[in-house]
Rosetta silent file (secondary structure, phi, psi, omega in degrees, C-alpha in Angstrom):
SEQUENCE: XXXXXXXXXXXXXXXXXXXXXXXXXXXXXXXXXXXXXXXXXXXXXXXXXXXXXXXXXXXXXXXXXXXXXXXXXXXXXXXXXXXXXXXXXXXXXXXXXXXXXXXXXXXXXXXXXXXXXXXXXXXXXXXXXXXXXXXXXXXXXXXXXXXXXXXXXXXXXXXXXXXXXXXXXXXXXXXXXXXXXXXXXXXXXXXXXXXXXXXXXXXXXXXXXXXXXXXXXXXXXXXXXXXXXXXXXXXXXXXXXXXXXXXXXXXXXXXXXXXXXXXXXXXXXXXXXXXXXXXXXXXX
SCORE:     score description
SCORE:     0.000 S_00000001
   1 L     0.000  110.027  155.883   39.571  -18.639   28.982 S_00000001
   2 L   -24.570  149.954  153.893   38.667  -17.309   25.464 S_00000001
   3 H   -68.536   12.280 -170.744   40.537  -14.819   23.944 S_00000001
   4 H  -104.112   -9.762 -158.672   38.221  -11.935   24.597 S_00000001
   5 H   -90.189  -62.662  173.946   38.438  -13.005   28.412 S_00000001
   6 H   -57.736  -57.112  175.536   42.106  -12.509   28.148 S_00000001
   7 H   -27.122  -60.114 -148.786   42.229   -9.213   26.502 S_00000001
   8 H   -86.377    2.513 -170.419   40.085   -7.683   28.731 S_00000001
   9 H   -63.370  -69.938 -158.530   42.076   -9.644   31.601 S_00000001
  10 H   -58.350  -63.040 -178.350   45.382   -8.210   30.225 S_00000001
  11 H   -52.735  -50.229 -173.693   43.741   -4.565   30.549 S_00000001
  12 H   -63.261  -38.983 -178.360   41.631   -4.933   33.491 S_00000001
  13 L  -119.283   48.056  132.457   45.188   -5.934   35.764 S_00000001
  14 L    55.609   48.401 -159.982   46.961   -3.426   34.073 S_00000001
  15 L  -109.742   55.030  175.680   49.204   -6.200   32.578 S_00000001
  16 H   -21.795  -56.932  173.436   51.411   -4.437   30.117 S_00000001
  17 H   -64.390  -58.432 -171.635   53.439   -7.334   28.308 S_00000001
  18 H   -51.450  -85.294 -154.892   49.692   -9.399   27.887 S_00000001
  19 H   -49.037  -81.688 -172.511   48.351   -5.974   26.242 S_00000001
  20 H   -19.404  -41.590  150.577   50.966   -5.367   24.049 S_00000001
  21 H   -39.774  -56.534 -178.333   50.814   -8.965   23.023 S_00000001
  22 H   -63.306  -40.333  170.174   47.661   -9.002   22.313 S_00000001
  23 H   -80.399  -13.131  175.452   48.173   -5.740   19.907 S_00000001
  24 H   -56.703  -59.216  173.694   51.021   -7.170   18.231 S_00000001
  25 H   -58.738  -17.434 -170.379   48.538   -9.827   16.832 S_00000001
  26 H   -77.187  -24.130 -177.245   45.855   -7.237   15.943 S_00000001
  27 H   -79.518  -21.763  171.982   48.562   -5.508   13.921 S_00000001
  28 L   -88.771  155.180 -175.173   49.753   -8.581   12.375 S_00000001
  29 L   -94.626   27.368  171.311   48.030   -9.919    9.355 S_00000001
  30 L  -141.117   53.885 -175.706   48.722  -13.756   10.437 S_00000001
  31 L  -155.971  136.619  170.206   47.129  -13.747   13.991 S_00000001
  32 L   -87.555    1.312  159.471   43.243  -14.046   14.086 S_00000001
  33 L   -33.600   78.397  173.613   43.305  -11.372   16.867 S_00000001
  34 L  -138.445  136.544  174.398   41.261   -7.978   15.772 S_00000001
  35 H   -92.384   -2.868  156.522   40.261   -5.780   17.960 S_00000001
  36 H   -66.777  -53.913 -175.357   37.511   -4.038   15.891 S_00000001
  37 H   -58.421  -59.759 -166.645   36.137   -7.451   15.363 S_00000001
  38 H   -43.642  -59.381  175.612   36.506   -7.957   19.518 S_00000001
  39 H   -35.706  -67.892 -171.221   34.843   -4.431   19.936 S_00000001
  40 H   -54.098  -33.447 -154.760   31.425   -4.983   17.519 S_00000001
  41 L  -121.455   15.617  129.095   30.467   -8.348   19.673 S_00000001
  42 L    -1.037  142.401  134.794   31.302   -6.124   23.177 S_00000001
  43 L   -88.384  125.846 -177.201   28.860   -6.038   25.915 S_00000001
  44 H   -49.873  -11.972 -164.057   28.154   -2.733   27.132 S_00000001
  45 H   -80.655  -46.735  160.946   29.170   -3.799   30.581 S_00000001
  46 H   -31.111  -37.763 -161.984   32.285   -5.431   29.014 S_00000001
  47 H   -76.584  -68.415 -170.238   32.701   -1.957   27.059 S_00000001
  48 H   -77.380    7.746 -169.525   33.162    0.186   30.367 S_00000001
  49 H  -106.817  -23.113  175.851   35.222   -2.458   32.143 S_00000001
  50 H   -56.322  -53.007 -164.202   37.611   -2.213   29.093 S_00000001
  51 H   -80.800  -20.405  152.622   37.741    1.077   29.210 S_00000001
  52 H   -75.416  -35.975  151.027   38.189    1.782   32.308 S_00000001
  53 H   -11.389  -61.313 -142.980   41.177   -0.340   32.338 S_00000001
  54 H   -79.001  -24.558 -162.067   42.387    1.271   29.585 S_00000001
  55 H   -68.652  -39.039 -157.979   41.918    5.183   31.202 S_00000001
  56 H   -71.135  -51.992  173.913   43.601    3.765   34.389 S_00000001
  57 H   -35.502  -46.172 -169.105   46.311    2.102   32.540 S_00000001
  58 H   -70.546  -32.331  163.523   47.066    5.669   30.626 S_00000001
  59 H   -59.655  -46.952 -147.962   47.228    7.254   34.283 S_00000001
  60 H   -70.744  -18.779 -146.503   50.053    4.830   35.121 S_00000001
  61 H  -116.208  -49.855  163.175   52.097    5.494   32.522 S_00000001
  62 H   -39.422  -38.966  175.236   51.686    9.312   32.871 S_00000001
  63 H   -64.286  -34.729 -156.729   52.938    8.584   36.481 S_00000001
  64 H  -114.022  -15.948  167.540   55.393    6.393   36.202 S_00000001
  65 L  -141.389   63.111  160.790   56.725    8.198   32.978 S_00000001
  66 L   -11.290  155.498 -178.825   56.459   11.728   33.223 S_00000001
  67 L   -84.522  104.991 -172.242   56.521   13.845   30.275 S_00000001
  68 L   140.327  -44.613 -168.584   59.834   15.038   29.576 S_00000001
  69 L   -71.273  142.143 -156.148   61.620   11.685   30.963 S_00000001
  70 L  -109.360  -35.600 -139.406   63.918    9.292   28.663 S_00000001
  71 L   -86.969  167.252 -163.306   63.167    6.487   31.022 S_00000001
  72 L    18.684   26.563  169.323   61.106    3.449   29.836 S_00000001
  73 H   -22.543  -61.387  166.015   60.301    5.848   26.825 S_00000001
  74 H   -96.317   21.509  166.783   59.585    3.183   24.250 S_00000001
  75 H  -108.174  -19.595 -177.553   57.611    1.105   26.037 S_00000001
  76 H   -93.286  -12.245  171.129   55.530    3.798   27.458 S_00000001
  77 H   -85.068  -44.362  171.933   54.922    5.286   23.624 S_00000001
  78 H   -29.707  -52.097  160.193   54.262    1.563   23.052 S_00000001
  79 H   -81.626  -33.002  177.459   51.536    1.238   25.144 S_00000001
  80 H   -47.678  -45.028  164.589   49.941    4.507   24.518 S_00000001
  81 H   -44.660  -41.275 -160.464   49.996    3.312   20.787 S_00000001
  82 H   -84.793  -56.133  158.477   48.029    0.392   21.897 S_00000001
  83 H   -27.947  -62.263 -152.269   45.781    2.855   23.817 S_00000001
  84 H   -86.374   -1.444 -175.519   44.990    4.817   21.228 S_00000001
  85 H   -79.279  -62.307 -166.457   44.833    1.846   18.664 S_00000001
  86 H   -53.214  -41.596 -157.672   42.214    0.558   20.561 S_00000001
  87 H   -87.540  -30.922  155.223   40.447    3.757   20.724 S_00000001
  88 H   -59.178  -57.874 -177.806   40.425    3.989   16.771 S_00000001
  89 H   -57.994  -37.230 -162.412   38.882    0.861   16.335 S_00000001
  90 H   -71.679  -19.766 -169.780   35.680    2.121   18.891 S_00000001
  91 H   -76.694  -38.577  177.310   35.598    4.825   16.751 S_00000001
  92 L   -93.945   22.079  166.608   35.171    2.936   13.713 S_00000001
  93 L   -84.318   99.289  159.927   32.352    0.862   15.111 S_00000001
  94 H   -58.242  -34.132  148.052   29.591    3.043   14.027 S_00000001
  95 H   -64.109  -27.384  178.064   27.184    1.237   16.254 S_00000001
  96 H   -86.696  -35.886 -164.449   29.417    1.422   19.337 S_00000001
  97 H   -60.730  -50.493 -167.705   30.937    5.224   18.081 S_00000001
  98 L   -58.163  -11.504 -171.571   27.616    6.532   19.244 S_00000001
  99 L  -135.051   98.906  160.368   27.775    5.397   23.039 S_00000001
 100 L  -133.507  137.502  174.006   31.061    5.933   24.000 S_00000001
 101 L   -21.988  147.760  177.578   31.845    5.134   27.740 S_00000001
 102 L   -78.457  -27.657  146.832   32.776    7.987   30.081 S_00000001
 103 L   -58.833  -20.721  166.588   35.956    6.536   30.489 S_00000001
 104 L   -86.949  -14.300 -177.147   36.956    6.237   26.865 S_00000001
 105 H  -103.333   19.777  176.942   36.310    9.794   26.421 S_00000001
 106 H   -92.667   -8.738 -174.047   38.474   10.648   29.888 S_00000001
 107 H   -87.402  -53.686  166.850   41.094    8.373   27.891 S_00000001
 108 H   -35.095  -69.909  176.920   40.803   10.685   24.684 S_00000001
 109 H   -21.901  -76.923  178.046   41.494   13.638   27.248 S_00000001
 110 H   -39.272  -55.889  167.280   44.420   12.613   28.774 S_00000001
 111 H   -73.632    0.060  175.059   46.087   11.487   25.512 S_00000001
 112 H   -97.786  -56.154 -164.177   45.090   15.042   23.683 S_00000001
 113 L   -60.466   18.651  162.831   46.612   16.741   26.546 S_00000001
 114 L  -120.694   14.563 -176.329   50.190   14.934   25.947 S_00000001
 115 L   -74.360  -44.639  179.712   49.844   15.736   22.211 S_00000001
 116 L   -76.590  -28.311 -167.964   51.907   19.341   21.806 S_00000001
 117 L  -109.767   30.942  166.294   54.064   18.170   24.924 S_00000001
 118 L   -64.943  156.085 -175.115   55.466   14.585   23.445 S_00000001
 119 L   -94.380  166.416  176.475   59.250   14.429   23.350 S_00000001
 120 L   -50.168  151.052  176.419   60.759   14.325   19.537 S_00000001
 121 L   107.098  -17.962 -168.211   60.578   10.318   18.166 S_00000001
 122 L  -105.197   21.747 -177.837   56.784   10.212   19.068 S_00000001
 123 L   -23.997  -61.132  175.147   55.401   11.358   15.658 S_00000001
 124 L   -54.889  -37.777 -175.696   53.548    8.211   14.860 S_00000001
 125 H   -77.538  -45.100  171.968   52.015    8.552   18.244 S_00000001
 126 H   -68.899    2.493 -162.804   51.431   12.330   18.112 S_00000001
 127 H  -114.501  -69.752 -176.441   49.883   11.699   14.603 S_00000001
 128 H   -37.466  -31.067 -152.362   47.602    8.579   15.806 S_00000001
 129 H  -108.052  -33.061  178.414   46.280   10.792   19.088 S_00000001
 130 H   -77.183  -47.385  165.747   45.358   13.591   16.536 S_00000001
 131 H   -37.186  -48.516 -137.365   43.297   11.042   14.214 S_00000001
 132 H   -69.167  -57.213 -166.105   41.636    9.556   17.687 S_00000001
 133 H   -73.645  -16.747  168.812   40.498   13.584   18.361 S_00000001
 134 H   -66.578  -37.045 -160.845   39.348   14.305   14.642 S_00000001
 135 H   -59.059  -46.837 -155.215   37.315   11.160   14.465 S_00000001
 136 H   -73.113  -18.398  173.298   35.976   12.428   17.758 S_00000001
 137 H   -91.156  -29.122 -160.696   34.671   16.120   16.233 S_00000001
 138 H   -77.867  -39.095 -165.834   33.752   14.835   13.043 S_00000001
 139 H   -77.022  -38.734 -154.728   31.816   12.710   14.499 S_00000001
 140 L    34.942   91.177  169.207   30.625   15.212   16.938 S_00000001
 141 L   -67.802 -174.945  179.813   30.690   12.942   20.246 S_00000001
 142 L   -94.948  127.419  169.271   29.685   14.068   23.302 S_00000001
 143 L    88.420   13.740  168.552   32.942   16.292   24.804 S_00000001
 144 L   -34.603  -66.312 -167.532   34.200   17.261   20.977 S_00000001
 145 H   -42.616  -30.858 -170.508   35.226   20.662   22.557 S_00000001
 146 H   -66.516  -17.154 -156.667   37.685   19.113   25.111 S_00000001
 147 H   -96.349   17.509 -166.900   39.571   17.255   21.829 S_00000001
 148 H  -125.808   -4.565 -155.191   40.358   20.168   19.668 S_00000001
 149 L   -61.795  -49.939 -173.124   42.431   22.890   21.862 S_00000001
 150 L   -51.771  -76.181 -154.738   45.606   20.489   21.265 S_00000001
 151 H   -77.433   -1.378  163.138   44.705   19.321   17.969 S_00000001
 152 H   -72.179  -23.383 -167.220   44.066   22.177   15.687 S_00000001
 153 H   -95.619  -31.307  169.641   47.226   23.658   16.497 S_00000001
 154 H   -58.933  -81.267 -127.759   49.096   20.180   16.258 S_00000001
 155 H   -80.101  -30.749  176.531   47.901   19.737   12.682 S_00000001
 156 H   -56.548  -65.813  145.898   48.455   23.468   11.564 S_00000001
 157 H    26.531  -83.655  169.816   51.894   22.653   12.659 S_00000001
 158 H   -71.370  -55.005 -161.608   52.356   19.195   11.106 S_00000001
 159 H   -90.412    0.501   93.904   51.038   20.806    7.603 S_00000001
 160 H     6.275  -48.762 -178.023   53.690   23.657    8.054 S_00000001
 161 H   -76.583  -54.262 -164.504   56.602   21.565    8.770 S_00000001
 162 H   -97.195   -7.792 -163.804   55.649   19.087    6.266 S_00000001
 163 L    18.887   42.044 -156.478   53.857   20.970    3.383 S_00000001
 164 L  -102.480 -178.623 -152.715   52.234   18.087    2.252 S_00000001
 165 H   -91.397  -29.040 -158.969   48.097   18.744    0.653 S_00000001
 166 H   -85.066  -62.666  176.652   46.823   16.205    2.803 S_00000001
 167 H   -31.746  -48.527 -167.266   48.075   17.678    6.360 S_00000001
 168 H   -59.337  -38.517  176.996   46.288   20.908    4.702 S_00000001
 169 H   -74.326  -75.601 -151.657   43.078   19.045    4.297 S_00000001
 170 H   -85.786   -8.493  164.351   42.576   17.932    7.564 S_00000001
 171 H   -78.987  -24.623  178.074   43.348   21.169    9.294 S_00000001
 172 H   -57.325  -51.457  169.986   40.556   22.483    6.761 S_00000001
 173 L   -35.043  -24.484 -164.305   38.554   19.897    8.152 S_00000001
 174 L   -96.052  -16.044 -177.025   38.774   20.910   11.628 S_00000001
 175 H   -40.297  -53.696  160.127   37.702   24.534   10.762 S_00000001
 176 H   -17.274  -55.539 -152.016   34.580   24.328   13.016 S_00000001
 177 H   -51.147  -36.636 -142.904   37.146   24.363   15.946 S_00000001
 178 H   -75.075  -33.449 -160.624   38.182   27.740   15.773 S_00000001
 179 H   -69.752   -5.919 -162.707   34.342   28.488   16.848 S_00000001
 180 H  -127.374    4.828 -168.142   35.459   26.918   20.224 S_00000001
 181 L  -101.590  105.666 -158.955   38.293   28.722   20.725 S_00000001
 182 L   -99.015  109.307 -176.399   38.332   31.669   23.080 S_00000001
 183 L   -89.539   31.436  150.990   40.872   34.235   20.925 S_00000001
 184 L  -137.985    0.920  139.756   41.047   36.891   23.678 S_00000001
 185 L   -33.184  165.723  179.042   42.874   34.602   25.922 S_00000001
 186 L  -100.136  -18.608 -177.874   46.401   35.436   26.014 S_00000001
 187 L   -65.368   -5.343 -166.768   46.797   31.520   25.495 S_00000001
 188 L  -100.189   -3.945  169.594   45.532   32.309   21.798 S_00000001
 189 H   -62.668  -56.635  178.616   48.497   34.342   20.703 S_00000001
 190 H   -19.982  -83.313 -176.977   50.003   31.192   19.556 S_00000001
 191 H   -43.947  -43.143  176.170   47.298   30.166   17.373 S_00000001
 192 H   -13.270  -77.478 -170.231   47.121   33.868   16.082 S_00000001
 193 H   -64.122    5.329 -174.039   50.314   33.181   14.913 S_00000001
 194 H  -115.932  -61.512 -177.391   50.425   29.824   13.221 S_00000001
 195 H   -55.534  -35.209  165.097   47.325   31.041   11.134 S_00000001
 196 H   -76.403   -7.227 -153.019   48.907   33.649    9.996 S_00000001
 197 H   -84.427  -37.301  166.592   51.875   31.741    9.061 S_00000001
 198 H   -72.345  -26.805  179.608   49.337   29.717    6.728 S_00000001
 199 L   -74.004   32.364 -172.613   48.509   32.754    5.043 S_00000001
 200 L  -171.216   -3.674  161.552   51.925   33.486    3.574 S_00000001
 201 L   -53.707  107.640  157.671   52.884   29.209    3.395 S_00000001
 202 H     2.149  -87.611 -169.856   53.880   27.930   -0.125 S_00000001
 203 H   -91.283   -5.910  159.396   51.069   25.585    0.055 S_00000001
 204 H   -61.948  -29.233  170.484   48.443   26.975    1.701 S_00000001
 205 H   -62.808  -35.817 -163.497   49.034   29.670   -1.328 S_00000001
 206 H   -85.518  -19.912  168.248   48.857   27.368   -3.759 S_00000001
 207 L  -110.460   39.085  178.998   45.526   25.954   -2.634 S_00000001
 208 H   -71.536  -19.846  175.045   44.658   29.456   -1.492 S_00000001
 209 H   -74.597  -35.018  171.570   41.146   29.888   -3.812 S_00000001
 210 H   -50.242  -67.491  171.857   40.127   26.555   -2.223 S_00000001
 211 H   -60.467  -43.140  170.763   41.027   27.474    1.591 S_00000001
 212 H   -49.601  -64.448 -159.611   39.376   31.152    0.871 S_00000001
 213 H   -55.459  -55.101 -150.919   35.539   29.687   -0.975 S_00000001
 214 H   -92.280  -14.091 -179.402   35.507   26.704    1.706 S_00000001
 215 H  -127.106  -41.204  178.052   36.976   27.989    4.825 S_00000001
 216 H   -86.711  -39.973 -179.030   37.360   31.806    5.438 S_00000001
 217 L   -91.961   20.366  150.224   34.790   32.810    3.197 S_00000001
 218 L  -100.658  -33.326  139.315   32.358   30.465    5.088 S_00000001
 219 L   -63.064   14.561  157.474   33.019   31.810    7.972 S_00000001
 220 L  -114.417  -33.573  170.491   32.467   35.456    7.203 S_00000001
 221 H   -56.272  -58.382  159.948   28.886   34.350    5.730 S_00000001
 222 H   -29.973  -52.470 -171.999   28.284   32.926    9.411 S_00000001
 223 H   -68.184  -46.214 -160.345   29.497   35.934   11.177 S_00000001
 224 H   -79.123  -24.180 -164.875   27.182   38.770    9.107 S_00000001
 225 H  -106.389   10.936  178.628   24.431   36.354    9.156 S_00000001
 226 L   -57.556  178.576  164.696   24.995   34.486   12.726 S_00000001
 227 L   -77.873  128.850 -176.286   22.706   35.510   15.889 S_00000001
 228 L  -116.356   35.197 -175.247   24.063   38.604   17.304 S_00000001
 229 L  -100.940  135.058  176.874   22.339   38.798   20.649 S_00000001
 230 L    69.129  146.576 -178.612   24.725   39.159   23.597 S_00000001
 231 L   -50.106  -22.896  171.054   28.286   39.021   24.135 S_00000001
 232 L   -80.961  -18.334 -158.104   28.613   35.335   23.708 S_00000001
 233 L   -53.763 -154.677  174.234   26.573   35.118   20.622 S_00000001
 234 H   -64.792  -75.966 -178.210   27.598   33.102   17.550 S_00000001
 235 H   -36.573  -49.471  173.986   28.064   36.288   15.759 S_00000001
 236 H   -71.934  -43.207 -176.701   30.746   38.002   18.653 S_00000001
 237 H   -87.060  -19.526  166.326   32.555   34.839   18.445 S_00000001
 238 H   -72.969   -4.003 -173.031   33.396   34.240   14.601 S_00000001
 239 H   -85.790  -16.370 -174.974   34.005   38.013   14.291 S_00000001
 240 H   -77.665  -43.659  154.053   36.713   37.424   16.799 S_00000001
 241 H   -25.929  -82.469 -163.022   37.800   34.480   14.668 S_00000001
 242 H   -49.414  -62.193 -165.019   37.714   36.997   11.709 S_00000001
 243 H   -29.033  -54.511 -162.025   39.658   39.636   13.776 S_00000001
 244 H   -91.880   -0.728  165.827   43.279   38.460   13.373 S_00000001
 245 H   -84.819  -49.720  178.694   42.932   38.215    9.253 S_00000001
 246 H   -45.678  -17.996 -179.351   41.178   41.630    9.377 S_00000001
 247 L   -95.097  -15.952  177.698   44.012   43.111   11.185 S_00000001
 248 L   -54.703  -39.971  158.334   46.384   41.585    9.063 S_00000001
 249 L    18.760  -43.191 -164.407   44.986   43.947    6.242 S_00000001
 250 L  -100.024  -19.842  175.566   48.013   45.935    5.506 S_00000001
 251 L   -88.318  141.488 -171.510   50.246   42.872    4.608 S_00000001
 252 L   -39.483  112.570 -159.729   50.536   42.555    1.125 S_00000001
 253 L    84.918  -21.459 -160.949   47.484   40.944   -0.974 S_00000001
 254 L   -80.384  -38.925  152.492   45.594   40.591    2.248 S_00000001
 255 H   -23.628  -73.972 -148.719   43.435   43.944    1.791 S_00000001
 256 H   -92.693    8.555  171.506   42.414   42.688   -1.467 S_00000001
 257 H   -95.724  -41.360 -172.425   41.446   38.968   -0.700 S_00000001
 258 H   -29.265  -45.242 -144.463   39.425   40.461    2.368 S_00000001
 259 H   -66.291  -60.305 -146.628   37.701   42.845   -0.385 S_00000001
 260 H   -59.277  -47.507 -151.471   37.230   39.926   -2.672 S_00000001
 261 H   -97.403  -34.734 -164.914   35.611   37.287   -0.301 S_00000001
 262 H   -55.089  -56.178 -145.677   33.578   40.078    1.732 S_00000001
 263 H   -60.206  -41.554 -162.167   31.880   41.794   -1.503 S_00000001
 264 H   -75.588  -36.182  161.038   29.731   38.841   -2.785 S_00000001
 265 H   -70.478  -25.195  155.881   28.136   38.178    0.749 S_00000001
 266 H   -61.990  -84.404 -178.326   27.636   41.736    1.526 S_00000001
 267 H   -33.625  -55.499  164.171   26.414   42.363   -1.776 S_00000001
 268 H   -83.420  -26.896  159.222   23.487   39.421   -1.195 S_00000001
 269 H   -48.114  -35.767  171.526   22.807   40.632    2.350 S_00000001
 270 H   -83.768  -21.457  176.618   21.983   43.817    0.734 S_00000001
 271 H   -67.013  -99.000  163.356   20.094   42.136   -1.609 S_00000001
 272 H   -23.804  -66.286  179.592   17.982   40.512    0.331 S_00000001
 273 H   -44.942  -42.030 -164.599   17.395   43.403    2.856 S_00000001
 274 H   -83.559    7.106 -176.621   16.029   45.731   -0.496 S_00000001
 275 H  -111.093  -33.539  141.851   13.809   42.963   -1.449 S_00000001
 276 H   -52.534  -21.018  173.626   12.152   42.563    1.866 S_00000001
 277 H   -90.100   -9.835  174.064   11.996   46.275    2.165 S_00000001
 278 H   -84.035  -50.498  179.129    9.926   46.158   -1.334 S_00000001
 279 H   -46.924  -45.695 -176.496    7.504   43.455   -0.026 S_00000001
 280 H   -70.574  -30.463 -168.140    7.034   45.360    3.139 S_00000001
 281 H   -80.850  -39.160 -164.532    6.337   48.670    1.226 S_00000001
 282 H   -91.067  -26.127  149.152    3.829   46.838   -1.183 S_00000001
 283 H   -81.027  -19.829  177.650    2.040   45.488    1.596 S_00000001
 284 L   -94.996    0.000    0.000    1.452   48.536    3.239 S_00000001
């Protein structure tokens, strides 16, 4: 039996000690064992037998190790690392990233819904399950929206705690999300409140001209110029986005960044409209 036989062996009968083996070599650099390499020369059939494996495996461990529970802790962060290891490399197949299995993205679920409720110790794991769901928007897979509720809020979080430029960067990245977000839930107080918390952060101030051109003040050009038909549009939902800075207003500086980022898109909106209303007049 080949090693690719065995792998999917180890997975398929839920064979813990096998998998784990088997990732130990892909992590070491003196084992010919890579599972990116395994992944590219896949069969699709091969693909969904992995993967189901892998989602069933990911039940077991939820079952058998509840969230909250000390018992078999590091073996059960163990495998989920291996999970989600795995699930990086599919990602970074670019031919395979495009067809991914219905079971690899029920495996993405499952691990973004244990991301905010890991016990302390699982950082690396909590950090790794937040990569798995960026790759997966960035990419924009099929079932992005299910990957972001968790992981926007994780990362705001993480670049909060940690103040480093990079954490900062990848919550900008993620800015799309917010567009998915329904902010008149009551579940959205949270988030409210971690965005504002970046507004008034060391380093989001210090890369505050950056986060304003590329992130807030792209989103208020979307909102005046989005589709505004119906309660759902485009338009109703970034202004709701938009809502909790505008109310913010009255805390100090915030008035006069609004003013600042507002004026130049207003100001071409208006533009436009008087030069269409001169075209229109000069045709008639």
């Amino acid at each position: 039996m080949n090693l690719r036989e065995q792998f999917l062996k180890s997975v398929g009968e839920d064979s813990p000690q096998a998998f784990l083996g088997f990732m130990e070599q892909h992590n070491s650099k003196n084992e010919s064992f890579d599972v990116e390499e395994l992944l590219q020369t896949l069969p699709k059939k091969d693909h969904e037998r992995l993967w189901s494996g892998l989602r069933d495996m990911t039940h077991r461990l939820l079952l058998t190790n509840p969230v909250g529970s000390q018992e078999n802790i590091d073996s059960a962060d163990e495998e989920s690392l291996g999970v989600t290891a795995v699930a990086l490399c599919a990602l970074a197949t670019p031919e395979k990233a495009s067809h991914t299995p219905s079971a690899l993205l029920e495996t993405a679920v499952i691990l973004h819904g244990l991301l905010m409720v890991l016990p302390e110790g699982a950082e690396t794991l909590q950090n790794n399950i937040a990569q798995l769901c960026e790759l997966w928007f960035l990419n924009e897979l099929e079932g992005k929206e299910e990957l972001v509720t968790q992981t926007f809020p994780y990362l705001i979080i993480r670049s909060l705690s940690r103040g480093f430029v990079s954490d900062v960067k990848r919550v900008w990245s993620l800015r799309q999300s917010l567009l998915l977000m329904d902010f008149e839930d009551n579940s959205s107080e949270s988030l409210k409140q971690l965005l504002h918390q970046c507004m008034i952060h060391p380093m989001y101030l210090k890369l505050e001209e950056v986060l304003e051109e590329n992130c807030v003040q792209d989103l208020m050009f979307s909102a005046v110029h989005a589709q505004r038909t119906g309660t759902q549009s485009m338009a109703s939902r970034l202004r709701k986005v938009l809502e909790y800075f505008h109310q913010q207003k009255k805390q100090r500086g915030v008035d006069e960044a609004l003013l600042r980022l507002y004026q130049p898109i207003i100001w071409r909106a208006f533009k436009v409209a008087n030069l269409w209303l001169g075209l229109t007049q000069q045709l008639c």
